Coordinates of C-alpha atoms in Angstrom, one line a residue:
M190 CA 10.0 21.8 -13.2
T191 CA 10.5 18.1 -12.6
S192 CA 7.3 16.1 -12.7
T193 CA 6.2 13.6 -10.0
A194 CA 6.7 10.7 -12.5
E195 CA 10.2 11.9 -13.3
T196 CA 11.0 12.2 -9.6
I197 CA 9.7 8.7 -8.9
G198 CA 11.5 7.3 -11.9
T199 CA 14.8 8.8 -10.8
A200 CA 14.5 7.4 -7.3
V201 CA 13.4 3.9 -8.4
E202 CA 16.1 3.6 -11.0
A203 CA 18.7 4.7 -8.5
L204 CA 17.6 2.0 -6.0
M205 CA 17.6 -0.6 -8.8
S206 CA 21.0 0.4 -10.0
A207 CA 22.5 0.3 -6.5
E208 CA 21.4 -3.3 -6.0
A209 CA 21.5 -4.6 -9.6
V210 CA 17.7 -5.2 -9.8
P211 CA 16.8 -6.3 -13.4
G212 CA 13.2 -5.2 -13.4
A213 CA 10.4 -3.8 -11.2
A214 CA 6.8 -2.8 -11.6
V215 CA 4.9 -0.4 -9.3
A216 CA 1.4 0.9 -8.9
V217 CA -0.2 3.5 -6.6
V218 CA -3.9 3.7 -5.8
A219 CA -5.8 6.5 -4.1
D220 CA -9.5 7.2 -3.8
G221 CA -10.5 4.0 -5.6
E222 CA -8.3 4.7 -8.7
V223 CA -4.9 3.8 -10.0
I224 CA -3.1 7.1 -10.0
F225 CA 0.4 5.9 -11.0
E226 CA 1.8 2.7 -12.6
R227 CA 5.1 2.0 -14.3
G228 CA 7.5 -0.7 -15.3
Y229 CA 11.2 -0.2 -14.9
G230 CA 14.1 -2.2 -16.2
L231 CA 13.9 -5.6 -17.9
A232 CA 11.7 -8.6 -17.5
D233 CA 14.3 -10.7 -19.2
L234 CA 18.0 -9.8 -19.4
S235 CA 18.9 -12.0 -22.3
S236 CA 16.2 -10.6 -24.7
G237 CA 16.0 -7.1 -23.4
R238 CA 12.3 -7.4 -22.9
P239 CA 11.0 -4.5 -20.7
V240 CA 8.9 -4.7 -17.6
T241 CA 5.3 -3.3 -17.9
P242 CA 2.5 -2.9 -15.4
D243 CA 1.1 -6.1 -16.9
T244 CA 4.2 -8.2 -16.4
V245 CA 3.5 -11.3 -14.3
F246 CA 5.7 -11.6 -11.2
G247 CA 5.6 -13.8 -8.2
I248 CA 4.3 -11.9 -5.2
G249 CA 5.6 -14.1 -2.4
S250 CA 4.1 -13.8 1.1
L251 CA 1.8 -10.9 -0.1
G252 CA -0.3 -13.9 -1.0
K253 CA -1.0 -14.6 2.7
S254 CA -3.6 -11.8 2.6
L255 CA -5.3 -13.5 -0.3
T256 CA -5.6 -16.7 1.8
A257 CA -6.9 -14.5 4.7
V258 CA -9.6 -13.1 2.4
A259 CA -10.6 -16.6 1.4
I260 CA -11.0 -17.6 5.0
M261 CA -13.0 -14.5 5.8
Q262 CA -15.3 -15.2 2.9
L263 CA -16.0 -18.6 4.3
V264 CA -16.7 -16.9 7.7
A265 CA -19.2 -14.6 5.9
D266 CA -20.8 -17.7 4.4
G267 CA -21.3 -19.1 7.9
R268 CA -19.0 -22.1 7.3
L269 CA -16.7 -21.3 10.3
A270 CA -15.9 -18.6 12.8
L271 CA -12.5 -17.0 13.5
D272 CA -12.6 -18.7 17.0
T273 CA -13.3 -22.1 15.5
P274 CA -10.7 -24.6 16.8
A275 CA -8.4 -25.7 13.9
I276 CA -8.9 -29.3 14.8
A277 CA -12.6 -29.0 14.3
L278 CA -11.8 -28.5 10.7
L279 CA -8.6 -30.4 10.5
P280 CA -9.0 -33.4 12.9
E281 CA -5.6 -34.8 11.6
L282 CA -3.8 -31.9 13.2
R283 CA -1.8 -32.9 16.2
L284 CA 1.3 -31.4 17.7
P285 CA 3.5 -33.4 20.2
E286 CA 2.1 -33.6 23.7
P287 CA 1.8 -31.7 26.0
F288 CA 1.1 -28.9 23.5
P289 CA -2.6 -28.0 23.6
T290 CA -3.4 -28.4 19.9
S291 CA -7.1 -28.1 20.6
A292 CA -6.5 -24.5 21.7
I293 CA -5.3 -23.3 18.3
T294 CA -8.0 -21.4 16.5
V295 CA -8.4 -20.3 12.9
E296 CA -7.6 -16.7 14.1
H297 CA -4.4 -17.9 15.6
L298 CA -3.3 -19.4 12.3
L299 CA -4.1 -16.2 10.4
S300 CA -2.2 -14.0 12.8
H301 CA 0.9 -16.2 13.3
A302 CA 0.0 -16.8 16.9
S303 CA -0.7 -20.5 16.8
G304 CA 2.5 -21.5 18.6
L305 CA 4.0 -23.1 15.5
P306 CA 7.7 -22.4 15.4
V307 CA 9.7 -21.7 12.2
L308 CA 9.8 -25.1 10.4
P309 CA 11.5 -26.3 7.3
V310 CA 8.3 -27.5 5.6
L311 CA 8.4 -24.9 2.8
E312 CA 12.0 -25.8 2.0
M313 CA 11.2 -29.5 2.1
S314 CA 8.2 -29.2 -0.1
L315 CA 10.1 -27.2 -2.7
G316 CA 13.0 -29.7 -2.7
W317 CA 15.5 -27.3 -1.3
L318 CA 16.7 -29.6 1.6
E319 CA 18.7 -32.6 0.4
G320 CA 18.1 -35.8 2.3
S321 CA 14.8 -34.6 3.9
G322 CA 11.7 -36.8 3.9
P323 CA 8.9 -36.3 1.5
M324 CA 6.7 -33.2 1.9
D325 CA 4.3 -33.4 -1.0
S326 CA 0.9 -33.7 0.6
Y327 CA -1.1 -32.6 3.6
D328 CA -0.6 -36.1 5.0
D329 CA 3.1 -35.5 5.0
L330 CA 2.6 -32.2 6.7
F331 CA 0.3 -33.7 9.4
R332 CA 2.9 -36.5 10.0
Y333 CA 5.7 -34.0 10.4
L334 CA 3.8 -31.7 12.8
A335 CA 2.8 -34.7 15.0
T336 CA 6.4 -35.6 15.6
M337 CA 8.2 -32.3 15.0
P338 CA 11.5 -32.0 16.8
E339 CA 11.3 -28.2 17.1
R340 CA 10.0 -26.7 20.3
P341 CA 6.8 -24.7 20.0
A342 CA 7.1 -21.0 19.9
G343 CA 4.6 -20.6 22.8
L344 CA 1.1 -21.4 23.7
P345 CA -1.7 -20.4 21.2
G346 CA -2.3 -16.7 21.3
E347 CA 0.8 -16.1 23.5
R348 CA 3.3 -14.7 21.1
F349 CA 4.0 -13.9 17.4
S350 CA 5.8 -16.6 15.4
Y351 CA 5.8 -16.3 11.6
S352 CA 4.6 -19.5 10.1
N353 CA 4.3 -20.5 6.5
D354 CA 2.9 -23.8 7.7
A355 CA 0.0 -22.1 9.4
Y356 CA -1.0 -20.7 6.0
A357 CA -0.6 -24.1 4.4
L358 CA -3.1 -25.4 7.0
L359 CA -5.4 -22.5 6.2
G360 CA -5.3 -23.5 2.5
K361 CA -6.4 -27.0 3.5
I362 CA -9.3 -25.5 5.4
V363 CA -10.4 -23.5 2.3
E364 CA -10.4 -26.7 0.3
R365 CA -12.2 -28.8 2.8
L366 CA -15.0 -26.2 3.3
S367 CA -15.4 -25.3 -0.3
D368 CA -14.9 -28.7 -2.0
V369 CA -12.7 -27.2 -4.6
S370 CA -8.9 -26.7 -4.9
Y371 CA -7.4 -23.6 -3.2
A372 CA -6.3 -22.4 -6.7
D373 CA -9.8 -22.8 -8.1
Y374 CA -11.4 -21.1 -5.1
L375 CA -9.2 -18.0 -5.5
H376 CA -9.9 -17.9 -9.2
T377 CA -13.7 -18.1 -8.8
R378 CA -14.2 -16.0 -5.7
L379 CA -11.4 -13.4 -5.9
F380 CA -9.6 -13.1 -9.2
Q381 CA -12.6 -13.2 -11.4
P382 CA -14.8 -10.8 -9.4
L383 CA -12.0 -8.3 -9.2
G384 CA -10.9 -8.6 -12.9
M385 CA -7.5 -10.0 -11.9
T386 CA -7.2 -11.7 -15.2
R387 CA -3.4 -12.2 -15.0
S388 CA -3.3 -13.7 -11.5
T389 CA -2.8 -17.4 -10.9
L390 CA -1.3 -20.1 -8.7
A391 CA 0.0 -21.9 -11.8
D392 CA 3.4 -21.6 -13.4
P393 CA 2.7 -18.6 -15.7
T394 CA 5.2 -19.8 -18.3
R395 CA 2.9 -22.8 -19.0
L396 CA -0.3 -20.8 -19.5
G397 CA 0.6 -19.4 -22.9
W398 CA 0.7 -15.9 -21.4
D399 CA 3.1 -13.3 -22.8
D400 CA 4.8 -10.7 -20.7
V401 CA 5.9 -13.0 -17.9
T402 CA 9.1 -12.1 -16.0
S403 CA 12.2 -14.3 -15.8
L404 CA 13.4 -15.0 -12.3
Y405 CA 16.8 -14.0 -10.8
D406 CA 18.8 -14.6 -7.7
Y407 CA 22.0 -12.8 -6.7
E408 CA 25.3 -14.4 -7.3
D409 CA 28.3 -12.3 -6.2
G410 CA 26.1 -9.3 -6.2
Q411 CA 24.8 -9.7 -9.7
P412 CA 21.5 -11.2 -11.0
A413 CA 21.7 -14.9 -12.1
F414 CA 18.9 -16.5 -14.1
R415 CA 16.8 -19.2 -12.4
P416 CA 14.7 -21.2 -14.9
D417 CA 12.0 -22.7 -12.6
W418 CA 9.1 -21.1 -10.8
P419 CA 8.8 -22.6 -7.3
A420 CA 5.9 -25.1 -7.3
S421 CA 4.1 -26.8 -4.4
A422 CA 0.3 -27.1 -3.9
L423 CA 1.0 -27.7 -0.3
V424 CA 2.6 -24.4 0.5
A425 CA 1.1 -22.3 -2.3
P426 CA -1.4 -20.6 0.1
A427 CA 1.6 -19.2 2.0
G428 CA 3.0 -17.3 -1.0
L429 CA 3.3 -19.0 -4.4
H430 CA 0.8 -16.6 -6.0
R431 CA 1.6 -14.9 -9.3
S432 CA 0.2 -11.5 -10.4
T433 CA 0.9 -8.1 -11.9
A434 CA 1.2 -4.6 -10.5
R435 CA -2.0 -3.7 -12.4
D436 CA -3.9 -6.7 -11.0
M437 CA -2.6 -6.1 -7.5
A438 CA -3.7 -2.5 -7.7
R439 CA -7.2 -3.7 -8.1
Y440 CA -6.8 -5.9 -5.1
L441 CA -5.4 -3.1 -2.9
I442 CA -8.5 -1.0 -3.9
A443 CA -10.7 -3.8 -2.8
Q444 CA -8.9 -4.1 0.5
M445 CA -9.9 -0.5 1.2
R446 CA -13.2 -0.3 -0.6
E447 CA -15.2 -3.4 -1.3
M448 CA -14.0 -7.0 -1.1
P449 CA -16.1 -9.7 -2.9
G450 CA -18.1 -11.7 -0.4
L451 CA -17.4 -9.5 2.6
T452 CA -19.3 -6.7 4.3
N453 CA -17.3 -3.6 5.0
M454 CA -17.2 -4.5 8.7
Q455 CA -15.8 -7.9 7.8
R456 CA -13.3 -6.3 5.5
R457 CA -12.1 -3.9 8.1
E458 CA -12.0 -6.6 10.7
M459 CA -9.1 -8.2 8.7
H460 CA -7.0 -5.1 9.4
R461 CA -7.4 -5.1 13.2
P462 CA -4.2 -6.1 15.0
R463 CA -4.4 -9.5 16.7
I464 CA -1.0 -9.8 18.2
W465 CA 2.0 -7.5 18.7
R466 CA 5.4 -8.6 17.4
D467 CA 7.1 -5.9 19.5
A468 CA 6.3 -2.4 20.8
E469 CA 6.0 -1.0 17.2
T470 CA 4.7 -3.7 14.9
G471 CA 1.9 -6.2 15.0
Y472 CA 0.0 -8.6 12.8
A473 CA -3.6 -8.6 11.7
L474 CA -5.1 -11.2 9.3
G475 CA -2.6 -11.5 6.5
W476 CA -1.2 -8.0 7.0
G477 CA 1.5 -6.5 9.2
V478 CA 0.5 -3.3 11.1
A479 CA 2.4 -0.3 12.5
P480 CA 1.1 3.0 13.9
D481 CA 3.1 5.3 11.8
F482 CA 4.5 5.6 8.3
R483 CA 5.0 9.2 7.2
G484 CA 2.5 10.2 9.9
E485 CA -0.2 7.7 8.9
P486 CA -1.3 4.3 10.3
V487 CA -0.1 1.6 7.9
L488 CA -0.7 -2.0 6.9
A489 CA 2.1 -3.7 5.0
H490 CA 3.6 -6.9 4.0
S491 CA 6.7 -8.1 2.1
G492 CA 7.3 -11.2 0.1
G493 CA 10.4 -13.1 -1.0
I494 CA 11.2 -16.4 -2.7
T495 CA 13.2 -17.4 -5.8
G496 CA 13.1 -14.6 -8.3
V497 CA 10.7 -12.5 -6.1
S498 CA 10.9 -9.5 -3.9
S499 CA 7.6 -7.7 -3.2
H500 CA 6.2 -5.1 -0.9
A501 CA 2.7 -3.7 -0.5
I502 CA 1.6 -0.8 1.7
L503 CA -2.0 0.2 2.6
L504 CA -2.8 3.6 4.2
P505 CA -6.5 3.1 5.0
E506 CA -7.0 6.6 6.4
L507 CA -5.8 8.1 3.1
D508 CA -7.7 5.4 1.0
A509 CA -4.3 4.8 -0.7
G510 CA -1.7 2.2 -1.2
V511 CA 1.2 0.9 -3.3
I512 CA 2.5 -2.3 -4.7
A513 CA 6.1 -3.0 -5.8
L514 CA 7.2 -6.2 -7.5
L515 CA 10.8 -7.1 -8.4
N516 CA 12.2 -10.1 -10.3
V517 CA 15.1 -10.8 -8.1
S518 CA 15.3 -12.4 -4.6
G519 CA 16.5 -10.1 -1.8
G520 CA 15.8 -6.9 -3.7
P521 CA 14.8 -3.5 -2.3
A522 CA 11.1 -3.9 -2.8
R523 CA 10.2 -2.1 0.5
E524 CA 12.5 0.8 -0.2
I525 CA 11.0 1.2 -3.7
A526 CA 7.4 1.0 -2.5
E527 CA 8.1 3.6 0.2
V528 CA 9.7 6.1 -2.1
V529 CA 7.0 5.6 -4.8
V530 CA 4.1 6.1 -2.4
T531 CA 5.7 9.0 -0.6
E532 CA 6.3 10.9 -3.8
A533 CA 3.0 10.0 -5.5
L534 CA 1.0 11.1 -2.5
Q535 CA 3.3 13.9 -1.5
L536 CA 3.5 12.6 2.0
P537 CA 5.4 14.6 4.6
A538 CA 8.7 13.4 5.9
A539 CA 8.0 11.8 9.3
R540 CA 9.6 9.5 11.8
E541 CA 9.6 6.0 10.3
L542 CA 8.7 3.0 12.4
P543 CA 9.5 -0.6 11.2
V544 CA 7.0 -2.0 8.8
Y545 CA 6.6 -5.7 9.0
N546 CA 8.9 -7.8 6.9
P547 CA 8.6 -11.6 7.0
P548 CA 11.7 -13.7 7.7

């Protein structure tokens, strides 16, 4: 009889082979425990070094939920409220008139409902847009927003518009209220309490760590090595976090059980939908939401940037979840996460509704 681990391995390796994925790491949690974790393929093609559950990957926009936790901890500390106007904390924030900047709340920023349109700030800050102006500091960001040529996506609270820039602003709020850097805040108040010893905002290749993946992009359908980890303190809160499947499993358990610095009510409040993207998917605080995955309500998020494809699923009513990390941009992280959690939990086949994927 084929074991569950063999069934999962066959399915994951088939998805990886079909899309030329060099390496992947997965972990499944249930009832407060890690019930399955594996590495597949290679962390580095040139050396043949394998992926393990402790291999450090980028996690991309999965990191937005980490920023949301930081904000909720500060709410729990009494430093702000979700309905606090953003300009009360960031008086430099101004969008072109007649947009009502003063109506943007912290909750709007967390739920992609601030009215900010899709902007090129992340690409500018990472040096991906030739000929663009500087985007190295919050002063640069505030100047850009004050004169942005793009039309707002809508009034605050009116509609969903995915915004990396909103999460950059949330990172500044964390720094301003805590008097430490965003990276130091996460290290002290999240990574250390959860035992996430291989999670960081830094370039992991400069920390002296072993078992760090190489990064790959697709060129003509095949993985091509990329030497540099994306780096920008400005947009880091939107998704430049690095972690492992094992560390992220600890984090998923905390999302469903006990999060440092939060009451259970505050933790669950993060999972409540704030705005609906369409009839089937919405957004909470750092998590996409949908009513049905294999018959269960689901929270999920994807991430993607140079050398990163990631997907996490939380099934709160089952006290279960999954993380999938890949070392290539544009890889099948969602498909891998779905097949792994379905097989590991023996979920029934059911009508699938879209699970939120960021643009």
